[in-house]
CSV table of C-alpha atoms in Angstrom, one decimal:
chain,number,residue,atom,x,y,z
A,15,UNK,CA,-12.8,-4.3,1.3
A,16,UNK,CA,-9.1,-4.5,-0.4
A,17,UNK,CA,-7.8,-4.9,2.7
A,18,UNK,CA,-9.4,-8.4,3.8
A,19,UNK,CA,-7.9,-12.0,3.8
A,20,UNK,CA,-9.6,-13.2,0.2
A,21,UNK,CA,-9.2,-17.4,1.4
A,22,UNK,CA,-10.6,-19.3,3.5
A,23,UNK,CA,-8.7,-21.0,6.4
A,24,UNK,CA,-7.8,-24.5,5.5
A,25,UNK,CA,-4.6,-26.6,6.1
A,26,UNK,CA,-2.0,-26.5,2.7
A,27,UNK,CA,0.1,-29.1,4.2
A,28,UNK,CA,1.1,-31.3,7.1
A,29,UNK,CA,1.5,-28.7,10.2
A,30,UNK,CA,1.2,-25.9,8.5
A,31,UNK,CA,-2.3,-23.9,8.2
A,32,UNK,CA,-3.4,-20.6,6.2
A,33,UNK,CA,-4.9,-18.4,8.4
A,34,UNK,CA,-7.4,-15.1,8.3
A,35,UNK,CA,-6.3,-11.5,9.4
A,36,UNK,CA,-5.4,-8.4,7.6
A,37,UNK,CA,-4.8,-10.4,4.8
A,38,UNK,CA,-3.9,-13.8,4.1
A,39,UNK,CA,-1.6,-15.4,7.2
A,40,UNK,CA,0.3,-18.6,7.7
A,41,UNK,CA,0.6,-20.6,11.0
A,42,UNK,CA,3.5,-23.4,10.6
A,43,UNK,CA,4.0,-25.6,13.2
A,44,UNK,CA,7.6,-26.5,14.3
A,45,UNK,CA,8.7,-29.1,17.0
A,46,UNK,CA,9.2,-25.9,19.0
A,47,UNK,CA,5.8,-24.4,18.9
A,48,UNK,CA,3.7,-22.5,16.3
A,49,UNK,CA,5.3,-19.8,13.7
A,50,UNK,CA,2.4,-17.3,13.2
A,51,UNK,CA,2.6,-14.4,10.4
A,52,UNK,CA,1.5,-11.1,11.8
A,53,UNK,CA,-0.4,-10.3,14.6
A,54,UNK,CA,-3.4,-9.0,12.8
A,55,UNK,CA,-4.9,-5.0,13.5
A,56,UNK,CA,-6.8,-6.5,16.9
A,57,UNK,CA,-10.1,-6.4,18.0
A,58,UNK,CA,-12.3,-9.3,16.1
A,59,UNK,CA,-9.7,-9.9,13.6
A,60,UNK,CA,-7.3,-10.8,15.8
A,61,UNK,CA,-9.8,-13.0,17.6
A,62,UNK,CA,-11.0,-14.9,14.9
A,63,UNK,CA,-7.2,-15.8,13.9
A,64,UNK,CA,-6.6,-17.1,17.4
A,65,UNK,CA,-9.7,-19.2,17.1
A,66,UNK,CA,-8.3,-20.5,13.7
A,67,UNK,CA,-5.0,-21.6,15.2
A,68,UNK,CA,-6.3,-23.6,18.2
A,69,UNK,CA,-8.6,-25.2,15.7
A,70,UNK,CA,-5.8,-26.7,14.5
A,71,UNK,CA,-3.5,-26.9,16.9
A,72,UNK,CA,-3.0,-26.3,21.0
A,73,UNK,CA,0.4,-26.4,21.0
A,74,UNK,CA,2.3,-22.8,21.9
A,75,UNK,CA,3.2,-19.8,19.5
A,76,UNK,CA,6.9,-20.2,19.6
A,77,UNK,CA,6.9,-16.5,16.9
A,78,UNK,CA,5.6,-14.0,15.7
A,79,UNK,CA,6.9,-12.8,12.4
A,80,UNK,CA,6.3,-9.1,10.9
A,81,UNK,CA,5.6,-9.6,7.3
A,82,UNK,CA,6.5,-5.5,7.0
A,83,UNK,CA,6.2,-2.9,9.0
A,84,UNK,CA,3.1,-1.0,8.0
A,85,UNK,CA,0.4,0.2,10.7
A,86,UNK,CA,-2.0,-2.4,11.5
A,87,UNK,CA,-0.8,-5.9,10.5
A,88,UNK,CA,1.0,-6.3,14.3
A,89,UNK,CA,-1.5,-3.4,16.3
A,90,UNK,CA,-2.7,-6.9,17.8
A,91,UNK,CA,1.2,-8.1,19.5
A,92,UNK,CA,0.0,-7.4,23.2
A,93,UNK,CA,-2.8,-10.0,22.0
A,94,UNK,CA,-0.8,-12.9,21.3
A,95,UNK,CA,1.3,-12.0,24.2
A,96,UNK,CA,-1.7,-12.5,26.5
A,97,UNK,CA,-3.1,-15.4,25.0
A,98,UNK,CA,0.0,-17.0,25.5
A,99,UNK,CA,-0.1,-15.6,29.4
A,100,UNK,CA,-3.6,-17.3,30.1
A,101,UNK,CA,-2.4,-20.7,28.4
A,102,UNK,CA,1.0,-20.3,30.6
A,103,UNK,CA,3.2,-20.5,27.3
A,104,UNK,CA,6.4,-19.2,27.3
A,105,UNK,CA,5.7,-15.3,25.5
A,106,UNK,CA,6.5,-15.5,22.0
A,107,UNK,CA,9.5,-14.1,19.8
A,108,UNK,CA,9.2,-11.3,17.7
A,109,UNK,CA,10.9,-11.5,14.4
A,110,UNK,CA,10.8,-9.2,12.0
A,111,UNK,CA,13.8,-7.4,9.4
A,112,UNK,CA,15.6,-4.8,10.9
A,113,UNK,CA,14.2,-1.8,9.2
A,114,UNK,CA,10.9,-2.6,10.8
A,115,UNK,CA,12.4,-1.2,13.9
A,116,UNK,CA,13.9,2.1,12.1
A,117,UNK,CA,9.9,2.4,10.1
A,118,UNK,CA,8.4,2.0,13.7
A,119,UNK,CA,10.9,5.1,15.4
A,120,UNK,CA,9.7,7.4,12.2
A,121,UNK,CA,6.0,6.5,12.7
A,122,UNK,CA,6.7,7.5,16.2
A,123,UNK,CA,8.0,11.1,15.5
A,124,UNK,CA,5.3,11.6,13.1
A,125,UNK,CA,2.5,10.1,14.5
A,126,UNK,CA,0.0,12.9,14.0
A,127,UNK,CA,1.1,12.6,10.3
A,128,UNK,CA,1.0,9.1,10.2
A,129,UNK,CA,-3.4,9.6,11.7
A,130,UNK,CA,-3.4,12.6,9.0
A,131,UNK,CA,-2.4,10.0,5.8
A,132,UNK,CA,-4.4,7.0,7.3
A,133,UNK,CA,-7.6,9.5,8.0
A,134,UNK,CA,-7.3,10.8,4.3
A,135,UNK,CA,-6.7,7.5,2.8
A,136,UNK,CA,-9.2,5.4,4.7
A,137,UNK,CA,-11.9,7.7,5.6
A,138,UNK,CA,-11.3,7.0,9.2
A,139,UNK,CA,-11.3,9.8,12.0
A,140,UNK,CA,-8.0,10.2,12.8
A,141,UNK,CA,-8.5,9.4,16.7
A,142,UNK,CA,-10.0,5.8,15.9
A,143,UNK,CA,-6.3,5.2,14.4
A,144,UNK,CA,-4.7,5.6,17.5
A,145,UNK,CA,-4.0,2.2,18.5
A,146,UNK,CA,-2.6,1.4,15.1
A,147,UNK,CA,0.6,3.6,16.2
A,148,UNK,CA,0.6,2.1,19.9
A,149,UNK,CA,3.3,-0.1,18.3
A,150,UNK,CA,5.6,-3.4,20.0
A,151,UNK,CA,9.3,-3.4,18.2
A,152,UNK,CA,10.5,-7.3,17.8
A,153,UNK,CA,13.1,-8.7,19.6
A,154,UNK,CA,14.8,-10.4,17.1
A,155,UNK,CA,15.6,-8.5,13.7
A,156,UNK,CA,17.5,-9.7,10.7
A,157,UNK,CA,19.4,-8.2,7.6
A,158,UNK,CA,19.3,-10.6,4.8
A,159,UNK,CA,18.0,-13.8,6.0
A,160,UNK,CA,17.2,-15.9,9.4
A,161,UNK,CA,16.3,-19.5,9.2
A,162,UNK,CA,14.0,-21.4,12.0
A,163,UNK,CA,15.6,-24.5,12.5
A,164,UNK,CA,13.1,-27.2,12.6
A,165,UNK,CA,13.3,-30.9,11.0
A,166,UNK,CA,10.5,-31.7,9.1
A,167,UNK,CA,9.7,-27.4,8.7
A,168,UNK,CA,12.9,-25.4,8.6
A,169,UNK,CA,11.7,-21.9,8.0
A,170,UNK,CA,13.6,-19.3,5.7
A,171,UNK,CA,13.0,-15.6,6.1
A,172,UNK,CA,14.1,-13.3,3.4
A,173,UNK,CA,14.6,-9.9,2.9
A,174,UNK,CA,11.8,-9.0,0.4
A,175,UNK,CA,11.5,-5.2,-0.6
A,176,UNK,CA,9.1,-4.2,-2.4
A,177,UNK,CA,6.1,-2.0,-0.6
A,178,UNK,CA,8.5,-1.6,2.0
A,179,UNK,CA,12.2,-1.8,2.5
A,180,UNK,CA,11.5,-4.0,5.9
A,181,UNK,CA,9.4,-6.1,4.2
A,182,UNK,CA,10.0,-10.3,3.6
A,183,UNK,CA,9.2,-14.0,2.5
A,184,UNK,CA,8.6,-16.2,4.3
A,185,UNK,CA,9.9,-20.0,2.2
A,186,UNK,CA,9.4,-23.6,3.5
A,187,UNK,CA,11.6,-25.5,1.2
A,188,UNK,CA,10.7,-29.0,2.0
A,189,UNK,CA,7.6,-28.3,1.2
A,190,UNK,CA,7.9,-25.6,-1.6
A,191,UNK,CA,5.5,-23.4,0.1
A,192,UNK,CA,6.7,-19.4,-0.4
A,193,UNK,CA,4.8,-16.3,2.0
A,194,UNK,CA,5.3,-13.5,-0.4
A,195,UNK,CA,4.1,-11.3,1.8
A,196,UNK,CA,3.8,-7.4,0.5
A,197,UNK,CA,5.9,-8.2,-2.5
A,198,UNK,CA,2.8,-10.5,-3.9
A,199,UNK,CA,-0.7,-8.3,-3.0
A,200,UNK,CA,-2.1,-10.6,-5.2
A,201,UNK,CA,-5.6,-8.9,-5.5
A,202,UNK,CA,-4.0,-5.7,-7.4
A,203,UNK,CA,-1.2,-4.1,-9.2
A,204,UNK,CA,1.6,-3.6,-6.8
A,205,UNK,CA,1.3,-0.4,-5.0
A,206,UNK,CA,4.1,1.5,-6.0
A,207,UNK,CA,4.0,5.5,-6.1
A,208,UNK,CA,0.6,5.1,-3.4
A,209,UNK,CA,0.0,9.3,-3.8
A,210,UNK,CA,0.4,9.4,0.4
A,211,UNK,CA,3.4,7.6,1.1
A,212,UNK,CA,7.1,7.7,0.7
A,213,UNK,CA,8.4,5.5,-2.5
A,214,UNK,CA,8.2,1.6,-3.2
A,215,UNK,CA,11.1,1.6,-6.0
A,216,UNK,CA,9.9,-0.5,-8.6
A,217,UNK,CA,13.1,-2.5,-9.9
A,218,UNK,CA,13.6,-2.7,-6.9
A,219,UNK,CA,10.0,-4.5,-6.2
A,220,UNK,CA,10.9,-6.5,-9.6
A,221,UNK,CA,14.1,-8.4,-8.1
A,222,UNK,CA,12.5,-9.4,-5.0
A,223,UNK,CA,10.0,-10.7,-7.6
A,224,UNK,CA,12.6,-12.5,-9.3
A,225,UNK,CA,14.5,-13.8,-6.2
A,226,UNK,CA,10.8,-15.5,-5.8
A,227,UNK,CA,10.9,-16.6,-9.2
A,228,UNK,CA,14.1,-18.0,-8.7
A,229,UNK,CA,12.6,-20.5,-5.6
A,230,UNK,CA,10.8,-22.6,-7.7
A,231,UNK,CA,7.7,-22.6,-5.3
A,232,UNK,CA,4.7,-25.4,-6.1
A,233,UNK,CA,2.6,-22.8,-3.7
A,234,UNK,CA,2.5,-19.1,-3.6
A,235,UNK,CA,0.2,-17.5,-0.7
A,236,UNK,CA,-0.3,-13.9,-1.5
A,237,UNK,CA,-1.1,-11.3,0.4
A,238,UNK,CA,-4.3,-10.3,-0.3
A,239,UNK,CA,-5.0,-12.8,-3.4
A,240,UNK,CA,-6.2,-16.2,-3.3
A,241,UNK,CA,-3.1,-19.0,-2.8
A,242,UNK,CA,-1.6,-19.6,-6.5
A,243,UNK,CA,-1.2,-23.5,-6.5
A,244,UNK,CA,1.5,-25.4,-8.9
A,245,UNK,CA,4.5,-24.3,-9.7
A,246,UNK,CA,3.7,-23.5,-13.3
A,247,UNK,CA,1.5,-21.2,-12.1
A,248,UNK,CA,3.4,-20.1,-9.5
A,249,UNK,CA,6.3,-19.2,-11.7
A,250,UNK,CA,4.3,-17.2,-14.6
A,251,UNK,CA,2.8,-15.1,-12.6
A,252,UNK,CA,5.9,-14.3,-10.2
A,253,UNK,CA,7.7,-13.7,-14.0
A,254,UNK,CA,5.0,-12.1,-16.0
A,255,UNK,CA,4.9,-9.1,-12.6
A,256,UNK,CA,8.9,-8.2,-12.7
A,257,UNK,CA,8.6,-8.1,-16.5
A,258,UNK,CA,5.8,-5.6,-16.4
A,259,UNK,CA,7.4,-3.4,-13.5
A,260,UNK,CA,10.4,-3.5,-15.8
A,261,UNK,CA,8.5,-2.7,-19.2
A,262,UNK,CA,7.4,0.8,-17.3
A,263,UNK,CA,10.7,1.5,-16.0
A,264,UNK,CA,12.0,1.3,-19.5
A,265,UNK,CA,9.2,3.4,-21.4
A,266,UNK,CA,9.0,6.1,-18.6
A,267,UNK,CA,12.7,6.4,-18.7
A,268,UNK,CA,12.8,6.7,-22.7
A,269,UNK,CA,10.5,9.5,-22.2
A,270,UNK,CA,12.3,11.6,-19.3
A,271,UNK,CA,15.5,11.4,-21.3
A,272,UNK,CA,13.5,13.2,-24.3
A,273,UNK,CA,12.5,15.6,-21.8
A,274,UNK,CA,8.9,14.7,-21.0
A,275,UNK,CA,6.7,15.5,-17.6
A,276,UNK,CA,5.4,13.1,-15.3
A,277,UNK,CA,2.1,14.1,-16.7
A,278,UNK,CA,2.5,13.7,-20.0
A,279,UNK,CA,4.2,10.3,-19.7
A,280,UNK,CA,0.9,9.0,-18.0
A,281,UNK,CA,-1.2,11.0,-20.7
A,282,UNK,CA,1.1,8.7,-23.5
A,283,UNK,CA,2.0,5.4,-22.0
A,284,UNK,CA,0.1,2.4,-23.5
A,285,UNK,CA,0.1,-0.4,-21.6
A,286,UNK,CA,0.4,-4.4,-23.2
A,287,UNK,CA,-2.4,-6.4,-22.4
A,288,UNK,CA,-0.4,-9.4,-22.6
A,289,UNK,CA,1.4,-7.9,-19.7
A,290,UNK,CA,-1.2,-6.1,-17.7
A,291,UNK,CA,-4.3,-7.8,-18.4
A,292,UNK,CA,-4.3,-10.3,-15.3
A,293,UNK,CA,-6.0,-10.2,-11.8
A,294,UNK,CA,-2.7,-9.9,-9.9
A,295,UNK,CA,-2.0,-6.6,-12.0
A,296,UNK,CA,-5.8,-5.2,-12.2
A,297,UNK,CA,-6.1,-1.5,-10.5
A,298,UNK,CA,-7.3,-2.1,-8.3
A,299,UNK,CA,-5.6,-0.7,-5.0
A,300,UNK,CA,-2.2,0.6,-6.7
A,301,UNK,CA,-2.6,2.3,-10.5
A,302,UNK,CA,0.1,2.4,-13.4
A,303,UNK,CA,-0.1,5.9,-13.0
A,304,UNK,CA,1.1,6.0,-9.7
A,305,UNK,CA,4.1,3.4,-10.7
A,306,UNK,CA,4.9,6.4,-13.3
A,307,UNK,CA,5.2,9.0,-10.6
A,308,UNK,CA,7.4,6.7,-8.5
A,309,UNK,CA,9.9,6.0,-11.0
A,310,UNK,CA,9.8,9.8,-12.2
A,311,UNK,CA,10.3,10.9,-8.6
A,312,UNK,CA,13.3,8.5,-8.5
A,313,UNK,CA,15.1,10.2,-11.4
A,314,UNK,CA,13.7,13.8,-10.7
A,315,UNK,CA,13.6,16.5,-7.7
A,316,UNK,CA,10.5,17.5,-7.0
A,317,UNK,CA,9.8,20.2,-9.6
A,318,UNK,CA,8.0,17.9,-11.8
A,319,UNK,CA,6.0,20.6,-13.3
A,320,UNK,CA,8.8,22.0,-15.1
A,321,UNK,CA,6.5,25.6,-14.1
A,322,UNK,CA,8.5,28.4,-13.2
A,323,UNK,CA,5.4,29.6,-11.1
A,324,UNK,CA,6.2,26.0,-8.5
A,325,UNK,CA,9.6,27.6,-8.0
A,326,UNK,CA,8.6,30.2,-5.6
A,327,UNK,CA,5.2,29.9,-5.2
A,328,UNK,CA,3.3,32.6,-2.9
A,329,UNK,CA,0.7,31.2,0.0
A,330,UNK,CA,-1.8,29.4,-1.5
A,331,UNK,CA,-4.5,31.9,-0.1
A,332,UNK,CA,-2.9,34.9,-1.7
A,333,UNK,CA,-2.5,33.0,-4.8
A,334,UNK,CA,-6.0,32.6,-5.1
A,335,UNK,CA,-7.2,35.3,-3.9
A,336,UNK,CA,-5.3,36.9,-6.8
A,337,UNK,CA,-6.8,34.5,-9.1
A,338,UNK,CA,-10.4,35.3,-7.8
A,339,UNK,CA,-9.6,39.0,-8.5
A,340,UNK,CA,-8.9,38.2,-12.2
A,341,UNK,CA,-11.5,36.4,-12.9
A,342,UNK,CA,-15.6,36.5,-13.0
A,343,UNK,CA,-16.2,33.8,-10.7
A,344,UNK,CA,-19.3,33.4,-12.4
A,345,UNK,CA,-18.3,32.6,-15.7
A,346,UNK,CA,-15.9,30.0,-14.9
A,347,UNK,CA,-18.3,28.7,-12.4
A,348,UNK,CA,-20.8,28.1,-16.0
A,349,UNK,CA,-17.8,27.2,-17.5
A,350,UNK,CA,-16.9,24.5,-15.7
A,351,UNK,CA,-20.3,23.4,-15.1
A,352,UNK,CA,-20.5,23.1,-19.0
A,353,UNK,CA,-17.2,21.1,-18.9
A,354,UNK,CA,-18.4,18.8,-16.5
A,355,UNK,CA,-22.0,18.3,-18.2
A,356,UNK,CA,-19.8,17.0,-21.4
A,357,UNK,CA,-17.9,14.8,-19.0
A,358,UNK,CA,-14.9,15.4,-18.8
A,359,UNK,CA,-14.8,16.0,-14.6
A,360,UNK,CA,-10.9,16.0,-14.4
A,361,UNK,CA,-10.8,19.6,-16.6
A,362,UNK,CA,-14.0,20.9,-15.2
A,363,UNK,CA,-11.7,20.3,-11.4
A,364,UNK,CA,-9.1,21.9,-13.2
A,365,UNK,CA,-11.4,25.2,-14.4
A,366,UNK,CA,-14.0,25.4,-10.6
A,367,UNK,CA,-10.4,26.0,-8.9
A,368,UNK,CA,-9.7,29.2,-10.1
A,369,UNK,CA,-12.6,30.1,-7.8
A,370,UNK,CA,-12.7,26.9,-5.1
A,371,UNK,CA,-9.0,27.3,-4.3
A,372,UNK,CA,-10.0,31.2,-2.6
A,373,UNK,CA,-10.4,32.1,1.0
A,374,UNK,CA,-13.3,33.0,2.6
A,375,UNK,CA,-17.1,32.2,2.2
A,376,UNK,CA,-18.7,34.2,-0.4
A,377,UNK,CA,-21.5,32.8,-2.1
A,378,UNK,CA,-19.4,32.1,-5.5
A,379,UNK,CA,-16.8,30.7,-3.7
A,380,UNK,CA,-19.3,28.2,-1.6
A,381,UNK,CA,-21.1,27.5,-5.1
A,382,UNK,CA,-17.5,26.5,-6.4
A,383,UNK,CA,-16.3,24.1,-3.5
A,384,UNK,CA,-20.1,22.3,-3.5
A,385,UNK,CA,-20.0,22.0,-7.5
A,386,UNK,CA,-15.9,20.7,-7.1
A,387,UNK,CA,-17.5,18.2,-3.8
A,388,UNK,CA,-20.2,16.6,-5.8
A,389,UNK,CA,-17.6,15.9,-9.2
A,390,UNK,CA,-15.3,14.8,-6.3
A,391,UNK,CA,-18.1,11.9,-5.2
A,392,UNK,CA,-18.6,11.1,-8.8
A,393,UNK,CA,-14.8,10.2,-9.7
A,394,UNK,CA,-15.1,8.4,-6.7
A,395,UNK,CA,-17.9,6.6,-7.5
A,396,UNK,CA,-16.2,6.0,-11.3
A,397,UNK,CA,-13.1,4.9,-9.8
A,398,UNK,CA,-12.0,1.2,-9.6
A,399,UNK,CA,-9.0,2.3,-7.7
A,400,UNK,CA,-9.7,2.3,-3.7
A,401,UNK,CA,-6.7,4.7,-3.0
A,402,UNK,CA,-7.6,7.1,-5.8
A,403,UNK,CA,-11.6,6.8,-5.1
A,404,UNK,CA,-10.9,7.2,-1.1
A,405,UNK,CA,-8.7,10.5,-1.9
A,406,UNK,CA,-11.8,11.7,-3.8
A,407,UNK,CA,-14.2,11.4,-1.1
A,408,UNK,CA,-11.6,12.4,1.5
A,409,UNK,CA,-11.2,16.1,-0.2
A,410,UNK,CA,-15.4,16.3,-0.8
A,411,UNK,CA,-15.8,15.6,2.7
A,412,UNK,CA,-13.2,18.5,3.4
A,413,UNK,CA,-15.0,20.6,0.8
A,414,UNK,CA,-18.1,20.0,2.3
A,415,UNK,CA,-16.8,21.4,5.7
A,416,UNK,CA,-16.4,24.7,3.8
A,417,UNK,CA,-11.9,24.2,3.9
A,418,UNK,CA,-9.6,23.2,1.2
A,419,UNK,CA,-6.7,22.2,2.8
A,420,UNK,CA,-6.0,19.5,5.7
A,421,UNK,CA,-4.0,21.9,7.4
């Protein structure tokens, strides 16, 4: 799963341990008690991560820190609290950046949105989601950065945007140990332009990158990726990731200003292997084409199409049905059966939809959705990127259920 710790727990340096959850966490102990990153999503997780910590250490969790403010990573708050209940501790602080705060209030007002995306994306029924969004705002929120005093482990927080705007470092400086946090997914591509959520921003994502870069760090502890040890190593990496984020912002914007479509620009780009041809930017949860759209959608409304038909478009169903009239479902059902058998399964999607798209259950119709389902599973099964090969099966599934839309 892309969304799993990828070390093991071990101790990095004197007092301060890595630790398992949804993703790689750190627990730094301070002459004040524990500093622990993230709650974790609950449940065993959560419980494992405890266990981790008081092999360690017994000595109380003085914070919490919110690495960003995405569903799950601090589901598991009320955990920590009680755990630090039953060992009579004090209850710890909650620190996070102040956006976190504003992210949790949307997530609120669109909750049944926020079950919708996460269903789509995950393959989860939306009601198993619902303790991700029963969520605990910190109690102590910063702009751009908060230090935790301590003598032999002061602590720096940073603002770090990147996958979110609430998101941040954490940086030990006597040690040169840097938390990168969301910024540094470490087992992918950065995320930018994920097709479900709002936009990541990717200069944007490339400074914070830099900042980094800037720390001289002997250790970086990613994410998601395994810990990135000397600070050689630590530096490349950190360098080689702004310079490709920057490289697309520069080609994608050479082709807007000559008037090109999101589309095309993804159906053109050729990417530099001596920038893109690393683990750390492999596609494997985000995509380069999904970086495309981001930066397009920065620059452009949301007429991307440049189709006068996406102006003013009629329902969907009536559309269709209009379509469906035209046509002799049967032949474009052969047709894009023939398509697919030559495969190319993204055009044969783009041909079954003149009939799949149509209301109702007539046998063509059913024939069209079950032929569109199965390609569906097989891009899935092609696809090395989780998001893009989850969206896949999502829609089959939907298909399957005889609908074609989530609403």
């Amino acid at each position: 799963m892309v969304l799993s710790a990828t070390e093991d727990p071990r101790t990095l340096a004197p007092g301060i341990h890595l630790l398992p959850t949804q993703g790689n966490s750190l627990g730094i102990e301070t002459a004040e008690g524990v500093v622990v990153i993230d709650a974790g999503p609950g449940g065993d997780v959560t419980e494992r991560m405890i266990e981790v910590l008081r092999s360690y250490t017994e000595v109380p969790v003085r914070a919490v820190v919110y690495s960003h403010g995405h569903l799950g990573y601090n589901t598991a708050v009320p955990r920590w609290m009680d755990h630090a209940t039953e060992r009579g501790d004090h209850l710890p602080e909650l620190v996070a950046h102040r956006r976190v705060i504003d992210r949790y209030d949307r997530y609120r007002e669109t909750r049944e949105l926020q079950k919708l995306l996460a269903g789509i994306q995950f393959g989860v029924p939306p009601a198993a989601l619902d303790p991700l969004i029963d969520l605990t705002d910190p109690t102590t929120t910063f702009d751009d950065e908060l230090t935790i005093d301590d003598a032999d482990r002061p602590i720096v927080l940073r603002a770090a945007p990147s996958e979110t705007d609430d998101a941040l470092m954490l940086w030990l400086p006597e040690q040169g140990i840097l938390y990168g946090g969301a910024a540094t997914p470490g087992a992918s591509i950065p995320n930018i332009g994920t097709p479900l959520r709002t936009q990541r921003f990717t200069i944007r994502w490339a400074e914070t990158l830099e900042e980094m870069h800037a720390l001289g760090a002997d250790i970086l502890v990613q994410e998601f990726g395994p810990v990135v040890s000397g600070a050689g190593k630590v530096a490349r990496q950190l360098s080689a990731m702004a310079e490709a984020l920057r490289w697309v912002r520069v080609e994608v914007v050479d082709r807007m200003n000559r008037g090109m479509t999101d589309v095309e620009i993804i159906g053109e780009l050729d990417y530099p292997t001596e920038l893109f041809d690393h683990p750390y930017m492999a596609e494997v949860y985000g995509a380069r084409d999904y970086i495309v759209r981001d930066l397009y959608r920065e620059e452009n409304g949301w007429w991307a199409s440049r189709n006068p038909t996406d102006l003013h478009p009629p329902h969907p169903d009536r559309a269709a049905s209009a379509i469906l009239d035209a046509v002799d479902a049967d032949q474009v059902i052969a047709h894009a059966v023939s398509v697919a058998d030559n495969g190319d399964l993204p055009t044969a999607l783009a041909v079954i939809d003149l009939v799949a798209l149509a209301p109702g259950d007539d046998p063509s119709i059913a024939t069209a959705r079950a032929h569109k389902a199965d390609w569906c599973r097989q891009l899935a099964d092609d696809c090395n990127i989780f998001v893009s090969a989850s969206l896949y099966r999502s829609a089959a599934k939907l298909l399957d259920e005889g609908r074609t839309r989530w609403s």
